[in-house]
PDB file of C-alpha atoms in Angstrom:
ATOM      1  CA  UNK A 135     -20.108  -1.605  18.806  1.00 38.00           C
ATOM      2  CA  UNK A 136     -24.154  -2.103  17.789  1.00 38.00           C
ATOM      3  CA  UNK A 137     -25.192  -5.440  19.649  1.00 35.00           C
ATOM      4  CA  UNK A 138     -26.242  -6.753  16.265  1.00 38.00           C
ATOM      5  CA  UNK A 139     -22.964  -5.889  14.747  1.00 38.00           C
ATOM      6  CA  UNK A 140     -21.132  -7.526  17.864  1.00 33.00           C
ATOM      7  CA  UNK A 141     -23.270 -10.779  17.437  1.00 30.00           C
ATOM      8  CA  UNK A 142     -22.515 -11.002  13.651  1.00 35.00           C
ATOM      9  CA  UNK A 143     -18.656 -10.471  14.054  1.00 32.00           C
ATOM     10  CA  UNK A 144     -18.921 -13.578  16.578  1.00 27.00           C
ATOM     11  CA  UNK A 145     -20.713 -15.568  14.132  1.00 29.00           C
ATOM     12  CA  UNK A 146     -18.553 -14.883  10.947  1.00 31.00           C
ATOM     13  CA  UNK A 147     -15.271 -15.412  13.386  1.00 29.00           C
ATOM     14  CA  UNK A 148     -16.548 -18.976  14.539  1.00 29.00           C
ATOM     15  CA  UNK A 149     -16.680 -19.895  10.582  1.00 31.00           C
ATOM     16  CA  UNK A 150     -13.532 -18.562   9.968  1.00 31.00           C
ATOM     17  CA  UNK A 151     -10.923 -18.914  12.682  1.00 31.00           C
ATOM     18  CA  UNK A 152      -7.900 -18.590  10.129  1.00 35.00           C
ATOM     19  CA  UNK A 153      -8.825 -14.668   9.821  1.00 36.00           C
ATOM     20  CA  UNK A 154      -6.570 -12.850  12.176  1.00 39.00           C
ATOM     21  CA  UNK A 155      -4.459  -9.565  12.370  1.00 42.00           C
ATOM     22  CA  UNK A 156      -1.808  -9.396   9.688  1.00 48.00           C
ATOM     23  CA  UNK A 157       1.229  -7.668  11.292  1.00 57.00           C
ATOM     24  CA  UNK A 158       4.008  -9.189   9.099  1.00 54.00           C
ATOM     25  CA  UNK A 159       5.762  -6.488   7.372  1.00 57.00           C
ATOM     26  CA  UNK A 160       6.570  -9.273   4.587  1.00 60.00           C
ATOM     27  CA  UNK A 161       2.807  -8.784   3.281  1.00 74.00           C
ATOM     28  CA  UNK A 162       2.915  -5.087   3.086  1.00 72.00           C
ATOM     29  CA  UNK A 163       3.672  -4.078  -0.438  1.00 75.00           C
ATOM     30  CA  UNK A 164       3.158  -0.297  -0.063  1.00 76.00           C
ATOM     31  CA  UNK A 165       2.369   2.087   2.506  1.00 73.00           C
ATOM     32  CA  UNK A 166       1.513   6.078   2.250  1.00 72.00           C
ATOM     33  CA  UNK A 167       2.187   7.504   5.714  1.00 67.00           C
ATOM     34  CA  UNK A 168       0.260  10.933   4.362  1.00 70.00           C
ATOM     35  CA  UNK A 169       2.625  13.300   6.069  1.00 64.00           C
ATOM     36  CA  UNK A 170       3.593  16.738   4.653  1.00 62.00           C
ATOM     37  CA  UNK A 171       7.007  15.651   3.340  1.00 57.00           C
ATOM     38  CA  UNK A 172       4.962  13.235   0.907  1.00 55.00           C
ATOM     39  CA  UNK A 173       3.293  16.014  -0.314  1.00 56.00           C
ATOM     40  CA  UNK A 174       6.275  18.275  -1.004  1.00 49.00           C
ATOM     41  CA  UNK A 175       6.593  20.230  -4.109  1.00 42.00           C
ATOM     42  CA  UNK A 176       9.336  19.297  -6.904  1.00 38.00           C
ATOM     43  CA  UNK A 177      12.752  20.555  -5.884  1.00 37.00           C
ATOM     44  CA  UNK A 178      15.596  22.388  -5.275  1.00 37.00           C
ATOM     45  CA  UNK A 179      17.420  24.916  -3.382  1.00 35.00           C
ATOM     46  CA  UNK A 180      14.457  27.256  -1.771  1.00 36.00           C
ATOM     47  CA  UNK A 181      12.938  25.070   1.229  1.00 41.00           C
ATOM     48  CA  UNK A 182       9.710  27.209   1.116  1.00 39.00           C
ATOM     49  CA  UNK A 183       8.900  25.763  -1.996  1.00 37.00           C
ATOM     50  CA  UNK A 184       8.319  22.342  -0.785  1.00 37.00           C
ATOM     51  CA  UNK A 185       4.729  23.188   0.534  1.00 41.00           C
ATOM     52  CA  UNK A 186       3.934  26.040  -1.792  1.00 44.00           C
ATOM     53  CA  UNK A 187       1.542  24.023  -4.501  1.00 50.00           C
ATOM     54  CA  UNK A 188       0.832  21.269  -2.163  1.00 59.00           C
ATOM     55  CA  UNK A 189      -3.109  21.503  -2.436  1.00 64.00           C
ATOM     56  CA  UNK A 190      -3.882  19.735   1.181  1.00 75.00           C
ATOM     57  CA  UNK A 191      -4.031  20.637   4.446  1.00 80.00           C
ATOM     58  CA  UNK A 192      -2.543  18.304   7.122  1.00 80.00           C
ATOM     59  CA  UNK A 193      -3.940  18.249  10.789  1.00 84.00           C
ATOM     60  CA  UNK A 194      -2.483  16.918  14.224  1.00 81.00           C
ATOM     61  CA  UNK A 195      -5.183  14.492  14.632  1.00 85.00           C
ATOM     62  CA  UNK A 196      -4.408  10.719  14.795  1.00 83.00           C
ATOM     63  CA  UNK A 197      -6.121   7.604  14.756  1.00 85.00           C
ATOM     64  CA  UNK A 198      -4.972   6.910  18.285  1.00 75.00           C
ATOM     65  CA  UNK A 199      -3.081   8.766  21.317  1.00 69.00           C
ATOM     66  CA  UNK A 200       0.682   8.420  20.717  1.00 65.00           C
ATOM     67  CA  UNK A 201       3.434   9.566  22.847  1.00 61.00           C
ATOM     68  CA  UNK A 202       5.680  11.450  22.707  1.00 60.00           C
ATOM     69  CA  UNK A 203       3.599  13.469  20.310  1.00 59.00           C
ATOM     70  CA  UNK A 204       4.766  13.235  16.563  1.00 60.00           C
ATOM     71  CA  UNK A 205       4.441  15.450  13.691  1.00 61.00           C
ATOM     72  CA  UNK A 206       0.663  16.213  11.824  1.00 65.00           C
ATOM     73  CA  UNK A 207       0.166  12.166  10.775  1.00 73.00           C
ATOM     74  CA  UNK A 208      -3.082  12.867   8.738  1.00 84.00           C
ATOM     75  CA  UNK A 209      -4.595  14.533   5.475  1.00 86.00           C
ATOM     76  CA  UNK A 210      -7.754  16.577   5.772  1.00 89.00           C
ATOM     77  CA  UNK A 211      -9.695  15.859   2.240  1.00 89.00           C
ATOM     78  CA  UNK A 212     -12.468  17.016   0.489  1.00 85.00           C
ATOM     79  CA  UNK A 213     -14.113  17.418  -2.765  1.00 80.00           C
ATOM     80  CA  UNK A 214     -11.240  19.463  -4.304  1.00 76.00           C
ATOM     81  CA  UNK A 215      -8.380  17.666  -2.689  1.00 79.00           C
ATOM     82  CA  UNK A 216      -8.064  13.743  -3.640  1.00 83.00           C
ATOM     83  CA  UNK A 217      -4.973  11.691  -3.310  1.00 82.00           C
ATOM     84  CA  UNK A 218      -4.007   9.728  -6.593  1.00 79.00           C
ATOM     85  CA  UNK A 219      -1.026   6.993  -5.812  1.00 79.00           C
ATOM     86  CA  UNK A 220       0.602   5.439  -8.625  1.00 75.00           C
ATOM     87  CA  UNK A 221       0.356   1.033  -8.531  1.00 83.00           C
ATOM     88  CA  UNK A 222       2.817  -0.723 -10.424  1.00 80.00           C
ATOM     89  CA  UNK A 223       3.678  -3.906  -8.492  1.00 78.00           C
ATOM     90  CA  UNK A 224       1.011  -6.725  -8.545  1.00 83.00           C
ATOM     91  CA  UNK A 225       0.517  -9.189  -5.752  1.00 85.00           C
ATOM     92  CA  UNK A 226       0.441 -12.900  -6.796  1.00 83.00           C
ATOM     93  CA  UNK A 227      -2.370 -13.898  -5.018  1.00 86.00           C
ATOM     94  CA  UNK A 228      -4.298 -12.301  -1.936  1.00 90.00           C
ATOM     95  CA  UNK A 229      -4.548  -8.525  -2.300  1.00 92.00           C
ATOM     96  CA  UNK A 230      -6.314  -5.639  -0.380  1.00 92.00           C
ATOM     97  CA  UNK A 231      -6.157  -1.765   0.806  1.00 93.00           C
ATOM     98  CA  UNK A 232      -6.370  -0.414   3.962  1.00 90.00           C
ATOM     99  CA  UNK A 233      -6.781   3.170   5.673  1.00 92.00           C
ATOM    100  CA  UNK A 234      -7.389   4.856   8.614  1.00 92.00           C
ATOM    101  CA  UNK A 235     -10.896   7.437   8.133  1.00 95.00           C
ATOM    102  CA  UNK A 236     -12.802   9.812  10.245  1.00 96.00           C
ATOM    103  CA  UNK A 237     -15.552  11.132   8.022  1.00 97.00           C
ATOM    104  CA  UNK A 238     -16.534  14.551   8.570  1.00 96.00           C
ATOM    105  CA  UNK A 239     -20.220  13.853   6.847  1.00 95.00           C
ATOM    106  CA  UNK A 240     -22.526  11.098   6.643  1.00 94.00           C
ATOM    107  CA  UNK A 241     -22.840  12.055   2.950  1.00 94.00           C
ATOM    108  CA  UNK A 242     -22.579   9.478  -0.142  1.00 94.00           C
ATOM    109  CA  UNK A 243     -19.036   9.123  -0.667  1.00 94.00           C
ATOM    110  CA  UNK A 244     -16.439   7.103  -2.318  1.00 95.00           C
ATOM    111  CA  UNK A 245     -13.068   6.452  -0.013  1.00 96.00           C
ATOM    112  CA  UNK A 246     -10.755   4.097  -1.889  1.00 96.00           C
ATOM    113  CA  UNK A 247     -11.014   3.343  -5.901  1.00 96.00           C
ATOM    114  CA  UNK A 248      -8.194   1.342  -7.633  1.00 96.00           C
ATOM    115  CA  UNK A 249      -8.341   1.304 -11.395  1.00 95.00           C
ATOM    116  CA  UNK A 250      -5.742  -0.539 -13.471  1.00 94.00           C
ATOM    117  CA  UNK A 251      -4.587   1.724 -16.515  1.00 90.00           C
ATOM    118  CA  UNK A 252      -6.426  -0.772 -19.450  1.00 93.00           C
ATOM    119  CA  UNK A 253      -9.679  -0.383 -17.253  1.00 93.00           C
ATOM    120  CA  UNK A 254     -10.076  -3.834 -16.886  1.00 94.00           C
ATOM    121  CA  UNK A 255      -9.875  -4.000 -12.939  1.00 95.00           C
ATOM    122  CA  UNK A 256     -11.536  -1.831 -10.586  1.00 96.00           C
ATOM    123  CA  UNK A 257     -11.579  -2.129  -6.520  1.00 96.00           C
ATOM    124  CA  UNK A 258     -13.802   0.356  -4.742  1.00 96.00           C
ATOM    125  CA  UNK A 259     -14.807   1.053  -1.157  1.00 96.00           C
ATOM    126  CA  UNK A 260     -17.841   3.627  -0.952  1.00 95.00           C
ATOM    127  CA  UNK A 261     -19.922   4.677   1.937  1.00 95.00           C
ATOM    128  CA  UNK A 262     -23.314   6.335   2.428  1.00 94.00           C
ATOM    129  CA  UNK A 263     -25.741   6.985   5.492  1.00 95.00           C
ATOM    130  CA  UNK A 264     -26.840   3.880   5.902  1.00 94.00           C
ATOM    131  CA  UNK A 265     -24.009   1.328   5.209  1.00 93.00           C
ATOM    132  CA  UNK A 266     -20.756   0.913   3.436  1.00 94.00           C
ATOM    133  CA  UNK A 267     -19.944  -1.202   0.350  1.00 93.00           C
ATOM    134  CA  UNK A 268     -16.887  -2.936  -1.341  1.00 94.00           C
ATOM    135  CA  UNK A 269     -16.568  -3.976  -5.030  1.00 93.00           C
ATOM    136  CA  UNK A 270     -14.484  -5.433  -7.333  1.00 93.00           C
ATOM    137  CA  UNK A 271     -15.245  -5.155 -11.334  1.00 87.00           C
ATOM    138  CA  UNK A 272     -17.227  -8.231 -12.276  1.00 80.00           C
ATOM    139  CA  UNK A 273     -17.666  -9.646  -8.602  1.00 80.00           C
ATOM    140  CA  UNK A 274     -20.697  -9.333  -6.433  1.00 74.00           C
ATOM    141  CA  UNK A 275     -20.201  -6.563  -3.681  1.00 84.00           C
ATOM    142  CA  UNK A 276     -20.256  -6.635  -0.003  1.00 89.00           C
ATOM    143  CA  UNK A 277     -22.291  -4.534   2.025  1.00 90.00           C
ATOM    144  CA  UNK A 278     -21.842  -3.755   5.988  1.00 89.00           C
ATOM    145  CA  UNK A 279     -22.567  -1.183   8.449  1.00 88.00           C
ATOM    146  CA  UNK A 280     -22.187   2.783   7.831  1.00 93.00           C
ATOM    147  CA  UNK A 281     -19.160   4.532   9.071  1.00 94.00           C
ATOM    148  CA  UNK A 282     -19.335   6.803  12.478  1.00 94.00           C
ATOM    149  CA  UNK A 283     -19.149  10.437  11.584  1.00 97.00           C
ATOM    150  CA  UNK A 284     -16.453  12.379  13.488  1.00 96.00           C
ATOM    151  CA  UNK A 285     -14.732   9.043  14.400  1.00 94.00           C
ATOM    152  CA  UNK A 286     -11.319   6.870  13.589  1.00 93.00           C
ATOM    153  CA  UNK A 287     -12.186   3.603  12.210  1.00 91.00           C
ATOM    154  CA  UNK A 288      -9.918   1.209  10.430  1.00 90.00           C
ATOM    155  CA  UNK A 289     -11.739   0.294   7.144  1.00 92.00           C
ATOM    156  CA  UNK A 290     -10.377  -2.516   4.392  1.00 91.00           C
ATOM    157  CA  UNK A 291     -11.437  -4.195   1.224  1.00 93.00           C
ATOM    158  CA  UNK A 292      -9.308  -7.184   1.012  1.00 90.00           C
ATOM    159  CA  UNK A 293      -9.710 -10.374  -1.766  1.00 91.00           C
ATOM    160  CA  UNK A 294      -9.172 -13.786  -0.241  1.00 89.00           C
ATOM    161  CA  UNK A 295      -8.290 -15.423  -3.722  1.00 87.00           C
ATOM    162  CA  UNK A 296      -8.023 -18.922  -2.483  1.00 85.00           C
ATOM    163  CA  UNK A 297     -11.390 -18.809  -0.930  1.00 87.00           C
ATOM    164  CA  UNK A 298     -13.028 -16.537  -3.324  1.00 88.00           C
ATOM    165  CA  UNK A 299     -14.158 -14.268  -0.624  1.00 89.00           C
ATOM    166  CA  UNK A 300     -14.257 -10.510  -1.033  1.00 91.00           C
ATOM    167  CA  UNK A 301     -13.692  -9.004   2.608  1.00 89.00           C
ATOM    168  CA  UNK A 302     -15.071  -5.596   3.749  1.00 91.00           C
ATOM    169  CA  UNK A 303     -13.469  -4.305   7.003  1.00 89.00           C
ATOM    170  CA  UNK A 304     -14.649  -1.937   9.584  1.00 90.00           C
ATOM    171  CA  UNK A 305     -13.070  -1.507  13.009  1.00 87.00           C
ATOM    172  CA  UNK A 306     -13.655   1.442  15.734  1.00 84.00           C
ATOM    173  CA  UNK A 307     -10.974   2.270  18.298  1.00 79.00           C
ATOM    174  CA  UNK A 308      -9.441   1.015  20.129  1.00 77.00           C
ATOM    175  CA  UNK A 309      -8.065  -1.003  17.462  1.00 76.00           C
ATOM    176  CA  UNK A 310      -7.722  -4.670  18.148  1.00 67.00           C
ATOM    177  CA  UNK A 311      -6.502  -6.480  14.690  1.00 58.00           C
ATOM    178  CA  UNK A 312      -9.801  -8.136  14.661  1.00 56.00           C
ATOM    179  CA  UNK A 313     -10.007  -8.485  10.805  1.00 48.00           C
ATOM    180  CA  UNK A 314     -13.303 -10.104  10.435  1.00 51.00           C
ATOM    181  CA  UNK A 315     -16.644  -7.600   9.486  1.00 70.00           C
ATOM    182  CA  UNK A 316     -18.221  -8.989   6.730  1.00 78.00           C
ATOM    183  CA  UNK A 317     -17.615 -10.672   3.148  1.00 79.00           C
ATOM    184  CA  UNK A 318     -19.465 -11.765  -0.187  1.00 85.00           C
ATOM    185  CA  UNK A 319     -18.246 -15.656  -0.783  1.00 83.00           C
ATOM    186  CA  UNK A 320     -18.352 -17.091  -4.705  1.00 82.00           C
ATOM    187  CA  UNK A 321     -17.308 -20.708  -3.514  1.00 81.00           C
ATOM    188  CA  UNK A 322     -15.853 -22.455  -6.457  1.00 80.00           C
ATOM    189  CA  UNK A 323     -15.509 -19.126  -8.810  1.00 84.00           C
ATOM    190  CA  UNK A 324     -11.798 -17.617  -9.630  1.00 87.00           C
ATOM    191  CA  UNK A 325     -11.225 -14.655  -7.888  1.00 87.00           C
ATOM    192  CA  UNK A 326     -10.412 -11.687  -9.968  1.00 90.00           C
ATOM    193  CA  UNK A 327      -6.692 -11.379 -10.307  1.00 90.00           C
ATOM    194  CA  UNK A 328      -5.316  -7.764  -9.215  1.00 93.00           C
ATOM    195  CA  UNK A 329      -4.311  -5.919 -12.605  1.00 92.00           C
ATOM    196  CA  UNK A 330      -1.472  -3.330 -12.915  1.00 90.00           C
ATOM    197  CA  UNK A 331      -0.105  -0.620 -13.469  1.00 86.00           C
ATOM    198  CA  UNK A 332      -3.049   1.478 -11.884  1.00 88.00           C
ATOM    199  CA  UNK A 333      -4.115   4.386  -9.826  1.00 87.00           C
ATOM    200  CA  UNK A 334      -5.380   4.177  -6.301  1.00 90.00           C
ATOM    201  CA  UNK A 335      -7.575   7.112  -5.807  1.00 91.00           C
ATOM    202  CA  UNK A 336      -8.120   8.254  -2.019  1.00 91.00           C
ATOM    203  CA  UNK A 337     -10.715  10.628  -1.304  1.00 93.00           C
ATOM    204  CA  UNK A 338     -12.626   9.996  -4.483  1.00 92.00           C
ATOM    205  CA  UNK A 339     -13.576   7.918  -7.618  1.00 93.00           C
ATOM    206  CA  UNK A 340     -12.965   8.358 -10.745  1.00 91.00           C
ATOM    207  CA  UNK A 341     -16.678   8.476 -11.702  1.00 88.00           C
ATOM    208  CA  UNK A 342     -16.938  11.865  -9.319  1.00 86.00           C
ATOM    209  CA  UNK A 343     -17.751  10.684  -6.160  1.00 88.00           C
ATOM    210  CA  UNK A 344     -15.281  12.572  -3.417  1.00 90.00           C
ATOM    211  CA  UNK A 345     -14.847  12.142   0.407  1.00 95.00           C
ATOM    212  CA  UNK A 346     -14.508  14.945   3.353  1.00 95.00           C
ATOM    213  CA  UNK A 347     -12.519  14.021   6.414  1.00 96.00           C
ATOM    214  CA  UNK A 348      -9.463  12.840   7.238  1.00 95.00           C
ATOM    215  CA  UNK A 349      -7.225   9.961   6.330  1.00 93.00           C
ATOM    216  CA  UNK A 350      -4.138   8.466   7.569  1.00 88.00           C
ATOM    217  CA  UNK A 351      -2.245   5.327   6.819  1.00 85.00           C
ATOM    218  CA  UNK A 352      -3.155   3.747   3.592  1.00 88.00           C
ATOM    219  CA  UNK A 353      -1.412   0.649   2.902  1.00 87.00           C
ATOM    220  CA  UNK A 354      -1.398  -1.553  -0.107  1.00 88.00           C
ATOM    221  CA  UNK A 355      -1.385  -5.284   1.520  1.00 84.00           C
ATOM    222  CA  UNK A 356      -0.421  -8.416  -0.218  1.00 84.00           C
ATOM    223  CA  UNK A 357      -3.006 -10.609   1.961  1.00 76.00           C
ATOM    224  CA  UNK A 358      -6.741 -11.206   2.728  1.00 71.00           C
ATOM    225  CA  UNK A 359      -6.358  -9.540   5.934  1.00 69.00           C
ATOM    226  CA  UNK A 360      -5.307  -5.606   7.013  1.00 72.00           C
ATOM    227  CA  UNK A 361      -2.287  -4.660   8.017  1.00 65.00           C
ATOM    228  CA  UNK A 362      -2.260  -4.427  11.959  1.00 66.00           C
ATOM    229  CA  UNK A 363      -3.092  -0.803  13.838  1.00 66.00           C
ATOM    230  CA  UNK A 364       0.182  -0.133  15.770  1.00 65.00           C
ATOM    231  CA  UNK A 365       2.223  -0.076  12.445  1.00 68.00           C
ATOM    232  CA  UNK A 366       0.302   3.456  11.837  1.00 71.00           C
ATOM    233  CA  UNK A 367       1.278   4.967  14.824  1.00 62.00           C
ATOM    234  CA  UNK A 368       4.972   4.302  14.167  1.00 62.00           C
ATOM    235  CA  UNK A 369       5.952   7.148  11.915  1.00 55.00           C
ATOM    236  CA  UNK A 370       9.469   5.913  11.386  1.00 57.00           C
ATOM    237  CA  UNK A 371       8.188   2.501   9.785  1.00 57.00           C
ATOM    238  CA  UNK A 372       5.899   3.968   7.218  1.00 57.00           C
ATOM    239  CA  UNK A 373       8.550   6.164   5.904  1.00 51.00           C
ATOM    240  CA  UNK A 374      11.127   3.094   5.689  1.00 42.00           C
ATOM    241  CA  UNK A 375       8.701   0.522   3.947  1.00 44.00           C
ATOM    242  CA  UNK A 376       8.913   2.783   0.320  1.00 43.00           C
ATOM    243  CA  UNK A 377      11.805   1.299  -1.282  1.00 40.00           C
ATOM    244  CA  UNK A 378      10.404   2.615  -4.432  1.00 42.00           C
ATOM    245  CA  UNK A 379       8.159   5.674  -4.019  1.00 43.00           C
ATOM    246  CA  UNK A 380       4.668   6.126  -5.185  1.00 44.00           C
ATOM    247  CA  UNK A 381       4.279   8.237  -8.231  1.00 45.00           C
ATOM    248  CA  UNK A 382       2.041  11.501  -7.799  1.00 50.00           C
ATOM    249  CA  UNK A 383       2.037  14.766  -8.905  1.00 50.00           C
ATOM    250  CA  UNK A 384       3.949  15.975  -6.216  1.00 58.00           C
ATOM    251  CA  UNK A 385       7.437  14.612  -5.046  1.00 67.00           C
ATOM    252  CA  UNK A 386      11.008  15.629  -4.056  1.00 74.00           C
ATOM    253  CA  UNK A 387      13.980  15.024  -6.292  1.00 82.00           C
ATOM    254  CA  UNK A 388      17.427  15.381  -5.267  1.00 83.00           C
ATOM    255  CA  UNK A 389      20.342  16.543  -7.464  1.00 88.00           C
ATOM    256  CA  UNK A 390      23.014  13.651  -7.417  1.00 89.00           C
ATOM    257  CA  UNK A 391      25.257  14.641 -10.541  1.00 91.00           C
ATOM    258  CA  UNK A 392      26.235  17.630 -12.217  1.00 94.00           C
ATOM    259  CA  UNK A 393      27.666  17.566 -15.835  1.00 96.00           C
ATOM    260  CA  UNK A 394      27.132  14.123 -16.271  1.00 95.00           C
ATOM    261  CA  UNK A 395      23.993  11.606 -17.760  1.00 95.00           C
ATOM    262  CA  UNK A 396      23.500   7.784 -17.868  1.00 94.00           C
ATOM    263  CA  UNK A 397      25.086   5.815 -20.497  1.00 94.00           C
ATOM    264  CA  UNK A 398      21.639   3.982 -20.622  1.00 92.00           C
ATOM    265  CA  UNK A 399      19.183   4.943 -23.026  1.00 94.00           C
ATOM    266  CA  UNK A 400      16.300   7.047 -21.210  1.00 95.00           C
ATOM    267  CA  UNK A 401      12.484   6.084 -21.562  1.00 94.00           C
ATOM    268  CA  UNK A 402      12.119   9.311 -23.479  1.00 95.00           C
ATOM    269  CA  UNK A 403      12.904  12.850 -23.728  1.00 95.00           C
ATOM    270  CA  UNK A 404      11.405  16.234 -24.511  1.00 95.00           C
ATOM    271  CA  UNK A 405      11.802  20.114 -24.381  1.00 94.00           C
ATOM    272  CA  UNK A 406      10.876  21.820 -20.730  1.00 90.00           C
ATOM    273  CA  UNK A 407      10.732  25.317 -19.665  1.00 87.00           C
ATOM    274  CA  UNK A 408      12.323  24.584 -16.273  1.00 87.00           C
ATOM    275  CA  UNK A 409      13.260  22.007 -14.080  1.00 86.00           C
ATOM    276  CA  UNK A 410      10.130  21.673 -12.026  1.00 82.00           C
ATOM    277  CA  UNK A 411       7.862  21.339 -15.415  1.00 83.00           C
ATOM    278  CA  UNK A 412      10.551  17.971 -16.236  1.00 89.00           C
ATOM    279  CA  UNK A 413      10.010  16.932 -12.894  1.00 86.00           C
ATOM    280  CA  UNK A 414       6.089  17.084 -12.976  1.00 81.00           C
ATOM    281  CA  UNK A 415       6.107  15.608 -16.001  1.00 84.00           C
ATOM    282  CA  UNK A 416       8.230  12.669 -14.940  1.00 85.00           C
ATOM    283  CA  UNK A 417       5.569  12.145 -12.305  1.00 78.00           C
ATOM    284  CA  UNK A 418       2.793  12.680 -14.103  1.00 74.00           C
ATOM    285  CA  UNK A 419       3.161  11.526 -17.706  1.00 78.00           C
ATOM    286  CA  UNK A 420       5.873   9.320 -17.679  1.00 82.00           C
ATOM    287  CA  UNK A 421       4.958   5.883 -16.124  1.00 72.00           C
ATOM    288  CA  UNK A 422       8.283   4.392 -15.061  1.00 79.00           C
ATOM    289  CA  UNK A 423      10.442   7.257 -14.521  1.00 84.00           C
ATOM    290  CA  UNK A 424      12.037   8.016 -11.034  1.00 84.00           C
ATOM    291  CA  UNK A 425      15.254  10.016 -12.384  1.00 90.00           C
ATOM    292  CA  UNK A 426      15.814  12.223 -14.859  1.00 93.00           C
ATOM    293  CA  UNK A 427      18.359  14.773 -16.513  1.00 96.00           C
ATOM    294  CA  UNK A 428      17.834  18.349 -17.189  1.00 96.00           C
ATOM    295  CA  UNK A 429      19.827  20.585 -19.421  1.00 96.00           C
ATOM    296  CA  UNK A 430      19.667  24.312 -18.320  1.00 94.00           C
ATOM    297  CA  UNK A 431      20.864  25.854 -21.765  1.00 95.00           C
ATOM    298  CA  UNK A 432      19.138  23.354 -24.195  1.00 96.00           C
ATOM    299  CA  UNK A 433      15.702  22.626 -21.935  1.00 95.00           C
ATOM    300  CA  UNK A 434      16.039  18.898 -23.008  1.00 96.00           C
ATOM    301  CA  UNK A 435      14.551  16.802 -20.443  1.00 96.00           C
ATOM    302  CA  UNK A 436      15.378  13.028 -20.302  1.00 97.00           C
ATOM    303  CA  UNK A 437      13.728  10.440 -18.202  1.00 95.00           C
ATOM    304  CA  UNK A 438      14.921   6.921 -16.839  1.00 94.00           C
ATOM    305  CA  UNK A 439      13.430   3.965 -15.128  1.00 86.00           C
ATOM    306  CA  UNK A 440      16.619   3.833 -12.610  1.00 84.00           C
ATOM    307  CA  UNK A 441      17.405   5.310  -9.126  1.00 80.00           C
ATOM    308  CA  UNK A 442      21.074   4.888  -9.155  1.00 79.00           C
ATOM    309  CA  UNK A 443      23.933   4.706 -11.964  1.00 84.00           C
ATOM    310  CA  UNK A 444      27.000   3.037 -12.327  1.00 83.00           C
ATOM    311  CA  UNK A 445      28.128   4.402 -15.666  1.00 90.00           C
ATOM    312  CA  UNK A 446      27.989   7.932 -16.545  1.00 93.00           C
ATOM    313  CA  UNK A 447      29.018  10.279 -19.496  1.00 95.00           C
ATOM    314  CA  UNK A 448      29.973  13.597 -19.682  1.00 96.00           C
ATOM    315  CA  UNK A 449      26.932  15.989 -20.622  1.00 96.00           C
ATOM    316  CA  UNK A 450      27.903  19.951 -19.875  1.00 96.00           C
ATOM    317  CA  UNK A 451      25.022  21.854 -18.116  1.00 96.00           C
ATOM    318  CA  UNK A 452      23.027  18.836 -17.320  1.00 96.00           C
ATOM    319  CA  UNK A 453      22.093  17.784 -13.831  1.00 95.00           C
ATOM    320  CA  UNK A 454      21.006  14.319 -12.779  1.00 94.00           C
ATOM    321  CA  UNK A 455      18.090  14.334 -10.136  1.00 91.00           C
ATOM    322  CA  UNK A 456      16.497  11.631  -8.468  1.00 86.00           C
ATOM    323  CA  UNK A 457      13.040  11.239  -6.882  1.00 81.00           C
ATOM    324  CA  UNK A 458      13.413  10.772  -3.068  1.00 70.00           C
ATOM    325  CA  UNK A 459      11.603   7.885  -0.984  1.00 58.00           C
ATOM    326  CA  UNK A 460       9.342   9.034   1.810  1.00 45.00           C
TER     327      UNK A 460
END
């Protein structure tokens, strides 16, 4: 750590002693482990299909040494391979995003950008060769030192709603859960509320900028601090946290019922040429869809908002599929 940055950290810590590592799991709303399994293609019986259309490359390069070795845990992003993650859960107070990144270049790049569907709320983490910047729409952004090329760093942008502070966090290995770096403070003003539904773009912005490098352990946190570093290295914890999987262009659907469909009214229904097209529409176009029924004879694809159904009714040639958690 540079001497100036070190003294800045000490200065800030002295005035905000209540900021510390957020290691409690009840503050973590969503986690994206960014493993090959998360990026699997739609379905079904062909095991080789699950990686055939995945646009991302995964590498065995982790933010910190891990014993015993784990499966590939970081995704290699470039200008043509961004990640779009759907968010429908709104935090009640503080909020923020965290990630581990290893930049490949010091070009101007956008690493994290959240935008609500109605365009009324945006939150962005931007990097240049001379510094980094975190901003919320309608809010003064805050800036800090540049990211280090070729090194793992933990980054975050988080809103302390009660204090009207936008925190920007950068930490280099070894990660010690010291959550203070720099902040933009507007005493007496009301911090912008997080708006949903929306999309978190990882490795790019909606206005064009992209990012080249490795990314691991993206988290959406209901806290002014960021998620503790040790959680990143435990792949099992990252799998279990998503009770409701994020919506994206790729996902795994498991057939759960044959010849039956839910009695409840579907969100909508359409005609598709194949089960794969039906699954893609559920992921990309139907916001609340997590289950679907596909009739192989008529091509009717019906979308549902629930994962599990108690009451079913007979429907010949129809199979009910459920989007699997990661």
